[in-house]
PDB file of N, CA, C and O in Angstrom:
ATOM      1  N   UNK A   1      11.036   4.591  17.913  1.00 91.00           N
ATOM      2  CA  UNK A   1      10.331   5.849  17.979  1.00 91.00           C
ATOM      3  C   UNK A   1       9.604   5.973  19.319  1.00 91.00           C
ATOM      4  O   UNK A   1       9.208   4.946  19.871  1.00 91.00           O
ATOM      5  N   UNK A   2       9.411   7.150  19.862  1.00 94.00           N
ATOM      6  CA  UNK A   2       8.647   7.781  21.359  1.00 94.00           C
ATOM      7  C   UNK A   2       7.242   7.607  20.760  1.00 94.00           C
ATOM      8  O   UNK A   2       6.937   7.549  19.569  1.00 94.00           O
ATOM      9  N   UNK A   3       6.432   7.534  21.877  1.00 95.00           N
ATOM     10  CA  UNK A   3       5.200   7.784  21.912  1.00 95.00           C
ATOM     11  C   UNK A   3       4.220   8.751  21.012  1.00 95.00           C
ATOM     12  O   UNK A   3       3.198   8.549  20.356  1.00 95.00           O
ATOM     13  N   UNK A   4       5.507  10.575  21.474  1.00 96.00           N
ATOM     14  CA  UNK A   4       5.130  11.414  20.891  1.00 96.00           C
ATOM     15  C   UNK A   4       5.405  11.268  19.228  1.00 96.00           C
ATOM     16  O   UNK A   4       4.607  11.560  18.338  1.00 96.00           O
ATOM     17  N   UNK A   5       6.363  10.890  19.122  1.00 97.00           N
ATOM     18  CA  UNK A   5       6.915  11.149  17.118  1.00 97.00           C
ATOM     19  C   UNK A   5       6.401  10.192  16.526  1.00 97.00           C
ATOM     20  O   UNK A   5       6.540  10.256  15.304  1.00 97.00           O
ATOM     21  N   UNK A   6       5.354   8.515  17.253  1.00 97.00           N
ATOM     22  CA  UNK A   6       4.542   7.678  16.452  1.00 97.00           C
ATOM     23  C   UNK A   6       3.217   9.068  16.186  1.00 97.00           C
ATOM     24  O   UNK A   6       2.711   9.208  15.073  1.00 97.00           O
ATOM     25  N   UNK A   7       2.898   9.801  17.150  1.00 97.00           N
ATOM     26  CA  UNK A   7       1.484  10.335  17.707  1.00 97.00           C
ATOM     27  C   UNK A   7       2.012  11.250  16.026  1.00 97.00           C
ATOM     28  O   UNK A   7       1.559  11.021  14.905  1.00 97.00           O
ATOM     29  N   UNK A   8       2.968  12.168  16.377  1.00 97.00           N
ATOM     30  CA  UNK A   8       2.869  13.329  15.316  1.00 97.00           C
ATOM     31  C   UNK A   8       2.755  12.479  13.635  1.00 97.00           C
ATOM     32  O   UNK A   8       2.146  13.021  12.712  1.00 97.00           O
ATOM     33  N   UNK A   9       3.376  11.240  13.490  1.00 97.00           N
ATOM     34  CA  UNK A   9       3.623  10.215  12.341  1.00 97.00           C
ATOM     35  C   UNK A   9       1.750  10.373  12.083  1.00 97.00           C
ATOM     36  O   UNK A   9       1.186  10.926  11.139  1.00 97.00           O
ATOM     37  N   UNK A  10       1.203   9.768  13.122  1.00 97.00           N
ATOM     38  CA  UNK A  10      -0.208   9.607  12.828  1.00 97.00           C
ATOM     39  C   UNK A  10      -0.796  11.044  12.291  1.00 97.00           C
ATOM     40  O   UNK A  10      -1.244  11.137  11.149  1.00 97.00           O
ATOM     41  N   UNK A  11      -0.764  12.159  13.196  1.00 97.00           N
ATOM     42  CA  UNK A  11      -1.465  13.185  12.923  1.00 97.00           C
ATOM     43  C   UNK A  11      -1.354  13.891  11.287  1.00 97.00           C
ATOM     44  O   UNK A  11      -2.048  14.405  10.410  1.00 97.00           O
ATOM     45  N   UNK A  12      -0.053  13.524  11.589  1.00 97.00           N
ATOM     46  CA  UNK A  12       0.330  14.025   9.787  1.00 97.00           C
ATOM     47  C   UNK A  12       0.023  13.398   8.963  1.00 97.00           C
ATOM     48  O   UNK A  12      -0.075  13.996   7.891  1.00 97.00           O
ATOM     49  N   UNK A  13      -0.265  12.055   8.956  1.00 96.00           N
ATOM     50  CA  UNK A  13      -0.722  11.002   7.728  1.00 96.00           C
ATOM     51  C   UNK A  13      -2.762  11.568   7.718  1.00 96.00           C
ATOM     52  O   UNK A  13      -3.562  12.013   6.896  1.00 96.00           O
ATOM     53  N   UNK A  14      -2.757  11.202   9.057  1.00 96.00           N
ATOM     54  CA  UNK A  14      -4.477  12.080   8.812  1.00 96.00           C
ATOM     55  C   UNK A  14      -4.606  13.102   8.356  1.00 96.00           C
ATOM     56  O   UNK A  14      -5.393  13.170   7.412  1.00 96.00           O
ATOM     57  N   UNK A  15      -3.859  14.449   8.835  1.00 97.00           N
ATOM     58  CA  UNK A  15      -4.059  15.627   8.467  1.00 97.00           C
ATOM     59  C   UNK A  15      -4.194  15.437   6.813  1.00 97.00           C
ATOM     60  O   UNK A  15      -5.248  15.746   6.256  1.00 97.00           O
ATOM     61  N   UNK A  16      -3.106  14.930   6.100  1.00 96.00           N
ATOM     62  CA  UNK A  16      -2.412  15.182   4.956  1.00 96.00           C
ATOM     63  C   UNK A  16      -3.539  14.394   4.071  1.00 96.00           C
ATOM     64  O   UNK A  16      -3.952  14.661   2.943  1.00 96.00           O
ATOM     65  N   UNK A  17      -3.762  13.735   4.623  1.00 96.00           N
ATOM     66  CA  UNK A  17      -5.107  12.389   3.780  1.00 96.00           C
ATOM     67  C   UNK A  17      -5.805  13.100   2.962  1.00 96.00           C
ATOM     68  O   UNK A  17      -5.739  14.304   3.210  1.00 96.00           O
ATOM     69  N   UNK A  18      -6.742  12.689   1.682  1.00 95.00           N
ATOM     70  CA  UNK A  18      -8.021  13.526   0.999  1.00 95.00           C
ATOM     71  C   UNK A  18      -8.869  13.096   2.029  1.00 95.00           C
ATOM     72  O   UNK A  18      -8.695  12.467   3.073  1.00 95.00           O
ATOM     73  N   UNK A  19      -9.827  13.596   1.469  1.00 93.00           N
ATOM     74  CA  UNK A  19     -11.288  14.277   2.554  1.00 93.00           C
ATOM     75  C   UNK A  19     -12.052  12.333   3.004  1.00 93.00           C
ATOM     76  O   UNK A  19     -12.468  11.912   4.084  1.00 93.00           O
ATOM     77  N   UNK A  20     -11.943  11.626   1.654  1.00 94.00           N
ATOM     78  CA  UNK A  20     -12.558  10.613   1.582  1.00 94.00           C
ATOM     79  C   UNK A  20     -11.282   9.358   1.985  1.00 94.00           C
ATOM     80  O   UNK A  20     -11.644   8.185   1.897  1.00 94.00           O
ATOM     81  N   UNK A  21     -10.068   9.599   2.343  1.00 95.00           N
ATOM     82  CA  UNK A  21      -9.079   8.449   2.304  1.00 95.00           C
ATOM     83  C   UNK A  21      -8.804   8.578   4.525  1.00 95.00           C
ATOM     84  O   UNK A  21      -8.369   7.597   5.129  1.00 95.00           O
ATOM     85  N   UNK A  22      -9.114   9.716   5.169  1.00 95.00           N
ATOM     86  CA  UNK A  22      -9.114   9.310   6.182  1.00 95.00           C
ATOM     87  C   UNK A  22      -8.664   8.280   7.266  1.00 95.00           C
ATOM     88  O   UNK A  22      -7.681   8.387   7.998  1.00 95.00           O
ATOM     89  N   UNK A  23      -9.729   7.090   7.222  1.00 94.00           N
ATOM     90  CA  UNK A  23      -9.607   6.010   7.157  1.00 94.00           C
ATOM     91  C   UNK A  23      -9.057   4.877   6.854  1.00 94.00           C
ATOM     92  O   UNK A  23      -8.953   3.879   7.566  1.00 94.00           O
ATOM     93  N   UNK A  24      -8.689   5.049   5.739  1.00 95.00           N
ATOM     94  CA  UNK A  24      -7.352   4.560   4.857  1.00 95.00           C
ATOM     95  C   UNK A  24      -5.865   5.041   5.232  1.00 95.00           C
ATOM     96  O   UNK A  24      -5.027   4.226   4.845  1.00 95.00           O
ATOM     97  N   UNK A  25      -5.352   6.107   5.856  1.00 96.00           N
ATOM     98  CA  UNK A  25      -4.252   6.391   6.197  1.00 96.00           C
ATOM     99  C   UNK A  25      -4.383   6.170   7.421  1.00 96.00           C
ATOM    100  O   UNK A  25      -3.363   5.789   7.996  1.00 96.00           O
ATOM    101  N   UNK A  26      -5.702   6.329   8.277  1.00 97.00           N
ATOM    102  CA  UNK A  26      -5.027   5.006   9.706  1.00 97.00           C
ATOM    103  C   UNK A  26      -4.764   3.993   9.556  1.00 97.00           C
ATOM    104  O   UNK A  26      -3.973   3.437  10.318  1.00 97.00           O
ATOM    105  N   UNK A  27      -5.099   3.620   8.935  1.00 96.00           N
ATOM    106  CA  UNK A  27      -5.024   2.083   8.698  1.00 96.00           C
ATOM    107  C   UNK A  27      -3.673   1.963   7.607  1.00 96.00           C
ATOM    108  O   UNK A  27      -3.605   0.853   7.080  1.00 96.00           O
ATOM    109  N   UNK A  28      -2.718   2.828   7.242  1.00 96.00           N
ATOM    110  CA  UNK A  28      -1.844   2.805   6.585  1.00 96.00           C
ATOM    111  C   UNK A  28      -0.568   3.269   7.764  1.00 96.00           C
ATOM    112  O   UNK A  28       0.623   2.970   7.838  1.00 96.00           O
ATOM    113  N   UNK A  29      -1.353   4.025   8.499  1.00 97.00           N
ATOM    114  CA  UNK A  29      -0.133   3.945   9.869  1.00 97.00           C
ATOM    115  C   UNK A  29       0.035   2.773  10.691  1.00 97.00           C
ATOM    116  O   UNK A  29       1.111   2.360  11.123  1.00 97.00           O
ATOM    117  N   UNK A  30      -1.175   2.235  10.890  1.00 97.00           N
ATOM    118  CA  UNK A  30      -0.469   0.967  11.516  1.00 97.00           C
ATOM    119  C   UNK A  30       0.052   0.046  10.527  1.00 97.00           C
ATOM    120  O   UNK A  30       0.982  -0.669  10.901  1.00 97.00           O
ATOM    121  N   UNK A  31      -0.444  -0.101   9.110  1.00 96.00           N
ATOM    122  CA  UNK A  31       0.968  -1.156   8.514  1.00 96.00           C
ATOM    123  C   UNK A  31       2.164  -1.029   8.426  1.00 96.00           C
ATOM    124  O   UNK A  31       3.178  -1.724   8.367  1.00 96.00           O
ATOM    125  N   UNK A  32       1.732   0.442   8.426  1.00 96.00           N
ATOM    126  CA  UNK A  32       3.739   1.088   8.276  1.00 96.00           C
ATOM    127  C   UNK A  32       4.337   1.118   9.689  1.00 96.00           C
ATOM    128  O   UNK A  32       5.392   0.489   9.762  1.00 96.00           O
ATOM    129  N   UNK A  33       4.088   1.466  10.377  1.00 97.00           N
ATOM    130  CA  UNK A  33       4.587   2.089  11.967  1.00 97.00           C
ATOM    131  C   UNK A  33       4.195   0.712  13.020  1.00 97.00           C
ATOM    132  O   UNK A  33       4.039   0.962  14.215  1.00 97.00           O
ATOM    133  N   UNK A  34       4.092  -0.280  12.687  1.00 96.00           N
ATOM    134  CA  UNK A  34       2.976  -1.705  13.274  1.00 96.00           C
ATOM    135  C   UNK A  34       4.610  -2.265  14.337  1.00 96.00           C
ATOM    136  O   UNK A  34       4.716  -2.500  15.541  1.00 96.00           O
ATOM    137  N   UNK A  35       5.335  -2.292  13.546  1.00 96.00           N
ATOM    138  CA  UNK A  35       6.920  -2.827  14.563  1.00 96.00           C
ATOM    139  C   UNK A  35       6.975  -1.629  15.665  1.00 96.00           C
ATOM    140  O   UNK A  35       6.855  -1.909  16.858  1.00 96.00           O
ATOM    141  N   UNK A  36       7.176  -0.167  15.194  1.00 96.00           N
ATOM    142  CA  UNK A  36       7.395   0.418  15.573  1.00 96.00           C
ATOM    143  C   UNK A  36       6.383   1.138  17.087  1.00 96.00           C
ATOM    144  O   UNK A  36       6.650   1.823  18.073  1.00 96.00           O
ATOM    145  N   UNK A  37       5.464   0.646  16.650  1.00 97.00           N
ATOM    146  CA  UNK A  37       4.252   0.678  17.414  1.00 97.00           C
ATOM    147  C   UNK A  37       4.377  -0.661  19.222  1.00 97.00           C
ATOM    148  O   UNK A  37       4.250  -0.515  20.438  1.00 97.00           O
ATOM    149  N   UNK A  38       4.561  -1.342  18.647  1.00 96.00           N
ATOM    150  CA  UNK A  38       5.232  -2.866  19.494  1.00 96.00           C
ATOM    151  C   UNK A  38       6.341  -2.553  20.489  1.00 96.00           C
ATOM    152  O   UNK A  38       6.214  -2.623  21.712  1.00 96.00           O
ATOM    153  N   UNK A  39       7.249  -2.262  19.947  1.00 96.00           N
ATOM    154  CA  UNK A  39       8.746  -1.899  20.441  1.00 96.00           C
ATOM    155  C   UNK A  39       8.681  -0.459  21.110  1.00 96.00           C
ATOM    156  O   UNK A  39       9.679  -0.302  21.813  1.00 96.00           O
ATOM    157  N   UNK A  40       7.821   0.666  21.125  1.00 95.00           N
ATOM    158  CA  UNK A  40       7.383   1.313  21.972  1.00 95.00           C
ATOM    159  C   UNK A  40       6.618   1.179  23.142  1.00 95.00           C
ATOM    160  O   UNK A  40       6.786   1.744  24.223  1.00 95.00           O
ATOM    161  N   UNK A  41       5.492   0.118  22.703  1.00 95.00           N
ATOM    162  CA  UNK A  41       4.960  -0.553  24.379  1.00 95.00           C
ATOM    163  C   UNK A  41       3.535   0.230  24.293  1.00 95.00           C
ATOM    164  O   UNK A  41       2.852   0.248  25.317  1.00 95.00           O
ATOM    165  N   UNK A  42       3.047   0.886  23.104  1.00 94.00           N
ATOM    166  CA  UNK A  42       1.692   1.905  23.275  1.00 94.00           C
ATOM    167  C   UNK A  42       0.729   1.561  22.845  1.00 94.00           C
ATOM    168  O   UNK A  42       0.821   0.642  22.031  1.00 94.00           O
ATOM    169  N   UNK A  43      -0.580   2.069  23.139  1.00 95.00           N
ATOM    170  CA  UNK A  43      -1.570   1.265  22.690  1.00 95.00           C
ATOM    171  C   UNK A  43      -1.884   2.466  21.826  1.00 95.00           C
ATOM    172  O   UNK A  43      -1.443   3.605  21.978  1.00 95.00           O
ATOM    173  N   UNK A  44      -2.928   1.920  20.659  1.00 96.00           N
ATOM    174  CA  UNK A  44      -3.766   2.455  19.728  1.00 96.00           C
ATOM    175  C   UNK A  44      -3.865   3.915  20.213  1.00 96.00           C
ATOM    176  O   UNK A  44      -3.364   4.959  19.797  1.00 96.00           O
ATOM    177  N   UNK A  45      -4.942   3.529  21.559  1.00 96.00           N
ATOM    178  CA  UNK A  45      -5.719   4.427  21.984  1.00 96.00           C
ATOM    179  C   UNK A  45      -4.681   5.598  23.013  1.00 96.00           C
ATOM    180  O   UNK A  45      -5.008   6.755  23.278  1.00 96.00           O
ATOM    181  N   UNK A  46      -3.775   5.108  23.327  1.00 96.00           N
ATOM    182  CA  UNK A  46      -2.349   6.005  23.394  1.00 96.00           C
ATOM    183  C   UNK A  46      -1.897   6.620  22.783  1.00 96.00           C
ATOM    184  O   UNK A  46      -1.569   7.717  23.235  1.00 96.00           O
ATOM    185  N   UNK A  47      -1.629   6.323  21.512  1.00 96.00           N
ATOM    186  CA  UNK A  47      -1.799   7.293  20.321  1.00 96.00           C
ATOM    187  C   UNK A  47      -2.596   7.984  19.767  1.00 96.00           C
ATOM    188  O   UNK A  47      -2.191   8.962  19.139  1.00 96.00           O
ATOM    189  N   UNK A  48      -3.769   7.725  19.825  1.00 97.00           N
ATOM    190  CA  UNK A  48      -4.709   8.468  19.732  1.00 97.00           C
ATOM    191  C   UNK A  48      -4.917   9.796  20.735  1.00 97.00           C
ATOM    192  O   UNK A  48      -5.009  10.963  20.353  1.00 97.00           O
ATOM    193  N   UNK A  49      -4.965   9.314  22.116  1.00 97.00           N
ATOM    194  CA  UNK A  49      -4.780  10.558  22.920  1.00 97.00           C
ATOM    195  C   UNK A  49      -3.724  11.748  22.755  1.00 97.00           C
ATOM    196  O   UNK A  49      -4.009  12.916  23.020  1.00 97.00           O
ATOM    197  N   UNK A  50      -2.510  11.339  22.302  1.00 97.00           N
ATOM    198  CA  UNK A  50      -1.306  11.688  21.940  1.00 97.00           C
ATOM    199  C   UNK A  50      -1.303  12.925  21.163  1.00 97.00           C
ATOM    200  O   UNK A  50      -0.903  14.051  21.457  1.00 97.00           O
ATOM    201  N   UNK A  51      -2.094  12.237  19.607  1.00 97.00           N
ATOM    202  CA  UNK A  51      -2.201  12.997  18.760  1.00 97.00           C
ATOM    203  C   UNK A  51      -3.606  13.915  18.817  1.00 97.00           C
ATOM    204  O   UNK A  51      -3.917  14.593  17.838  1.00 97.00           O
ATOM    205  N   UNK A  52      -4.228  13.899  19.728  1.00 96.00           N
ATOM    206  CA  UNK A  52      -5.422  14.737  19.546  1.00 96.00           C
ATOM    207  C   UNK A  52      -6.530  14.030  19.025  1.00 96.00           C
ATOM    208  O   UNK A  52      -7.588  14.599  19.295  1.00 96.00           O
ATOM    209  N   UNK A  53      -6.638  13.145  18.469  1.00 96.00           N
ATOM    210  CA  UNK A  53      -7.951  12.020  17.815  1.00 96.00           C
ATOM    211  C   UNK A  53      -8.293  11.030  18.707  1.00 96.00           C
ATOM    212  O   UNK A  53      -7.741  10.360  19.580  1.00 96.00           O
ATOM    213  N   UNK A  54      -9.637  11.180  18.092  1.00 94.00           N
ATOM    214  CA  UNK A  54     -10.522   9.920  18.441  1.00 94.00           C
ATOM    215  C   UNK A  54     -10.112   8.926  18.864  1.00 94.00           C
ATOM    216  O   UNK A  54      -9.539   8.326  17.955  1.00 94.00           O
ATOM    217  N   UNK A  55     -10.071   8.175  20.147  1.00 94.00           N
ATOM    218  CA  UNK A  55      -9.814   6.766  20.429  1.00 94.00           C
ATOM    219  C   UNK A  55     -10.562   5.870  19.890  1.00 94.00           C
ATOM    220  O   UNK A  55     -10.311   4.671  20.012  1.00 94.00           O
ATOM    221  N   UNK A  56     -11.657   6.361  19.174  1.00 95.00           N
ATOM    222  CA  UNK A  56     -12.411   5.371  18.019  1.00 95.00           C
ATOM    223  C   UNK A  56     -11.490   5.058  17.153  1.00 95.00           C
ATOM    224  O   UNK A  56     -11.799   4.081  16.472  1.00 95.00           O
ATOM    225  N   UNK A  57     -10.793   5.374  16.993  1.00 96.00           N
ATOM    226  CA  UNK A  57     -10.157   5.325  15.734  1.00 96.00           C
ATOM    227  C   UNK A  57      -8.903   3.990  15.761  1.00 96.00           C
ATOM    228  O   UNK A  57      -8.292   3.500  14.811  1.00 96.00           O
ATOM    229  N   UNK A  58      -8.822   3.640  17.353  1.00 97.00           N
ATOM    230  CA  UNK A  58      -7.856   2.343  17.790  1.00 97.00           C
ATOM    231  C   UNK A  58      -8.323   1.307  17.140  1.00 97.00           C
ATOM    232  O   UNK A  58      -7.500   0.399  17.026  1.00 97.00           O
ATOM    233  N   UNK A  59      -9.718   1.053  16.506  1.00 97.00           N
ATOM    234  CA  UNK A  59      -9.493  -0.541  16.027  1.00 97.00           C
ATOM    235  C   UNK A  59      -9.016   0.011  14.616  1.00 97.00           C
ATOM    236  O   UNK A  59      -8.559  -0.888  13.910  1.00 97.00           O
ATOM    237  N   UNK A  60      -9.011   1.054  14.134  1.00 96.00           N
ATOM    238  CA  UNK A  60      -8.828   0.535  12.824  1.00 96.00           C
ATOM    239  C   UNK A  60      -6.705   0.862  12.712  1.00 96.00           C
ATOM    240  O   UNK A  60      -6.087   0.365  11.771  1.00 96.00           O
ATOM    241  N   UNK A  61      -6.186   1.457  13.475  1.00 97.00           N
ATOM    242  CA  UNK A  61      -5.075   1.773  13.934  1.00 97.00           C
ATOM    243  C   UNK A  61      -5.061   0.108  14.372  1.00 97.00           C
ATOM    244  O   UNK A  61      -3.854   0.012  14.596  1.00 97.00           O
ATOM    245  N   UNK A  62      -5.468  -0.905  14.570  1.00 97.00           N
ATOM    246  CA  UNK A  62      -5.642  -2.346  15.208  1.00 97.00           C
ATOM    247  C   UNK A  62      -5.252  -2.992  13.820  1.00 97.00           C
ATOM    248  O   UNK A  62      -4.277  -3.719  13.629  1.00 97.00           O
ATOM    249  N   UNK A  63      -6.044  -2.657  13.027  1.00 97.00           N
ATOM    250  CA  UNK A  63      -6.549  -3.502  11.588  1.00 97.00           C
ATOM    251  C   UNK A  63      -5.336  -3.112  11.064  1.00 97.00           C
ATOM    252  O   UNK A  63      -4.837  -4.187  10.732  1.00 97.00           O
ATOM    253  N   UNK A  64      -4.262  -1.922  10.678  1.00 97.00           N
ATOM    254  CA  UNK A  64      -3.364  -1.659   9.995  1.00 97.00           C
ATOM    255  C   UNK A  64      -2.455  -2.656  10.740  1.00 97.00           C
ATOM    256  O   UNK A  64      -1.819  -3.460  10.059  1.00 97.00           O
ATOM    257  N   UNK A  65      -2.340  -2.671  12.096  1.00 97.00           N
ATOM    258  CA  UNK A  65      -1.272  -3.528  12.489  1.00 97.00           C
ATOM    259  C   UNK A  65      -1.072  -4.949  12.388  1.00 97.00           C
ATOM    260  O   UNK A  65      -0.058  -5.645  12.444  1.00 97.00           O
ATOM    261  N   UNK A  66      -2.768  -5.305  12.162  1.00 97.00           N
ATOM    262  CA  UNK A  66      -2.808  -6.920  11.788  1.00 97.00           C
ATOM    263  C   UNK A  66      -2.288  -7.236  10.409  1.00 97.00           C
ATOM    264  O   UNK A  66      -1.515  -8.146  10.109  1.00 97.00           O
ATOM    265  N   UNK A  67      -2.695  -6.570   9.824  1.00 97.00           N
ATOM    266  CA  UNK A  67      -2.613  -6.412   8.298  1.00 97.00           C
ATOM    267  C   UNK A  67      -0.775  -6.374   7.852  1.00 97.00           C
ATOM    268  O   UNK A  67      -0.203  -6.987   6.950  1.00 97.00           O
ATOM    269  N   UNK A  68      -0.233  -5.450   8.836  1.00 96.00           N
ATOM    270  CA  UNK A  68       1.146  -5.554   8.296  1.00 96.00           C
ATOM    271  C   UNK A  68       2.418  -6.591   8.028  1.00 96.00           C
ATOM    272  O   UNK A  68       3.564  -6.475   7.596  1.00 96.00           O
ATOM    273  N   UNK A  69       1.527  -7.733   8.556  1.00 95.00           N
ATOM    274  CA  UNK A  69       2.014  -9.394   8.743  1.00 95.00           C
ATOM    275  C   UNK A  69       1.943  -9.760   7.029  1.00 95.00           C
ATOM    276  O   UNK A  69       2.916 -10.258   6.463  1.00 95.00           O
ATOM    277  N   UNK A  70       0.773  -9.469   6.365  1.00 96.00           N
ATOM    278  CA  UNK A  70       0.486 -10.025   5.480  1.00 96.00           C
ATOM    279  C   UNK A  70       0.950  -8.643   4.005  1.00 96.00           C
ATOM    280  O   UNK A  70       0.853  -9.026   2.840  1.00 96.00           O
ATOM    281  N   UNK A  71       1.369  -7.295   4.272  1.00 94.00           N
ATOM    282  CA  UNK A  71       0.771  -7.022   3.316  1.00 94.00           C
ATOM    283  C   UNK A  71       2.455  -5.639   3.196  1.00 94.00           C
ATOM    284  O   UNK A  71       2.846  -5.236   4.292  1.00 94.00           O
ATOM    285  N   UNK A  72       3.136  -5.160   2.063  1.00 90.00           N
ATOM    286  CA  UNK A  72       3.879  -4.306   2.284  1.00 90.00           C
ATOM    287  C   UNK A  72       2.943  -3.246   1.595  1.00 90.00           C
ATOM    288  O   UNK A  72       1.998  -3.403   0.822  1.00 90.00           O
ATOM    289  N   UNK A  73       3.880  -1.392   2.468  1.00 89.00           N
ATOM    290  CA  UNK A  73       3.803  -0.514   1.895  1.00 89.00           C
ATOM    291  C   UNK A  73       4.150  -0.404   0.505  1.00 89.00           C
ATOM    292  O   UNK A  73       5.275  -0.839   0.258  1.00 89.00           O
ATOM    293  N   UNK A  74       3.270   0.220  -0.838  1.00 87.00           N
ATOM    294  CA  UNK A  74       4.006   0.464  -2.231  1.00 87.00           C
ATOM    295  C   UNK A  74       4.182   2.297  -1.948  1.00 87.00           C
ATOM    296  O   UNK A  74       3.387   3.051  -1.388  1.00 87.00           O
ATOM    297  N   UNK A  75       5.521   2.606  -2.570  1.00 82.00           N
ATOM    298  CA  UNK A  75       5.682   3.589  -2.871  1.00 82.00           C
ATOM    299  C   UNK A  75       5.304   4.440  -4.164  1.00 82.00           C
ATOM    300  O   UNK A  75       6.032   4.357  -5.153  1.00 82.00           O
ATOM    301  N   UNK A  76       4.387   5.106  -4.169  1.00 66.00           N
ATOM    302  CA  UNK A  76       3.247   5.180  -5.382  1.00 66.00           C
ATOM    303  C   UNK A  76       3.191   7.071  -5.803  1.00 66.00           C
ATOM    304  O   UNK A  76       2.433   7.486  -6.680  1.00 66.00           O
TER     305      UNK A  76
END
């Protein structure tokens, strides 16, 4: 995946989030998108600029990617 179609992946998982899960779907983009993220060459905060958000938001876009070593997506 490009830079741009990880960026729109992110924006749409935030957009789409409840009011209180936010946080939880960054951190659900980098477990899911964490290879895909690598093999593009971009940082957090690259994506973040990308999509229009907060570069605060790179450690926890950090934490999904650490996390994806240890943990799979459930389809729910």
């Amino acid at each position: 995946m490009t830079l741009m179609e990880l960026a729109g992946a992110l924006k749409q998982m935030y957009d789409t989030a409840p009011a209180k899960r936010k946080a939880t779907a960054i951190h659900l983009f980098g477990i899911k998108y964490a290879d895909e993220i690598r093999e593009a060459h971009c940082t957090p905060g690259d994506l973040l600029r990308a999509a229009g958000m907060k570069t605060s938001y790179a450690v926890e876009i950090n934490k999904g990617m650490n996390l994806a070593e240890y943990v799979t997506v459930k389809n729910v």
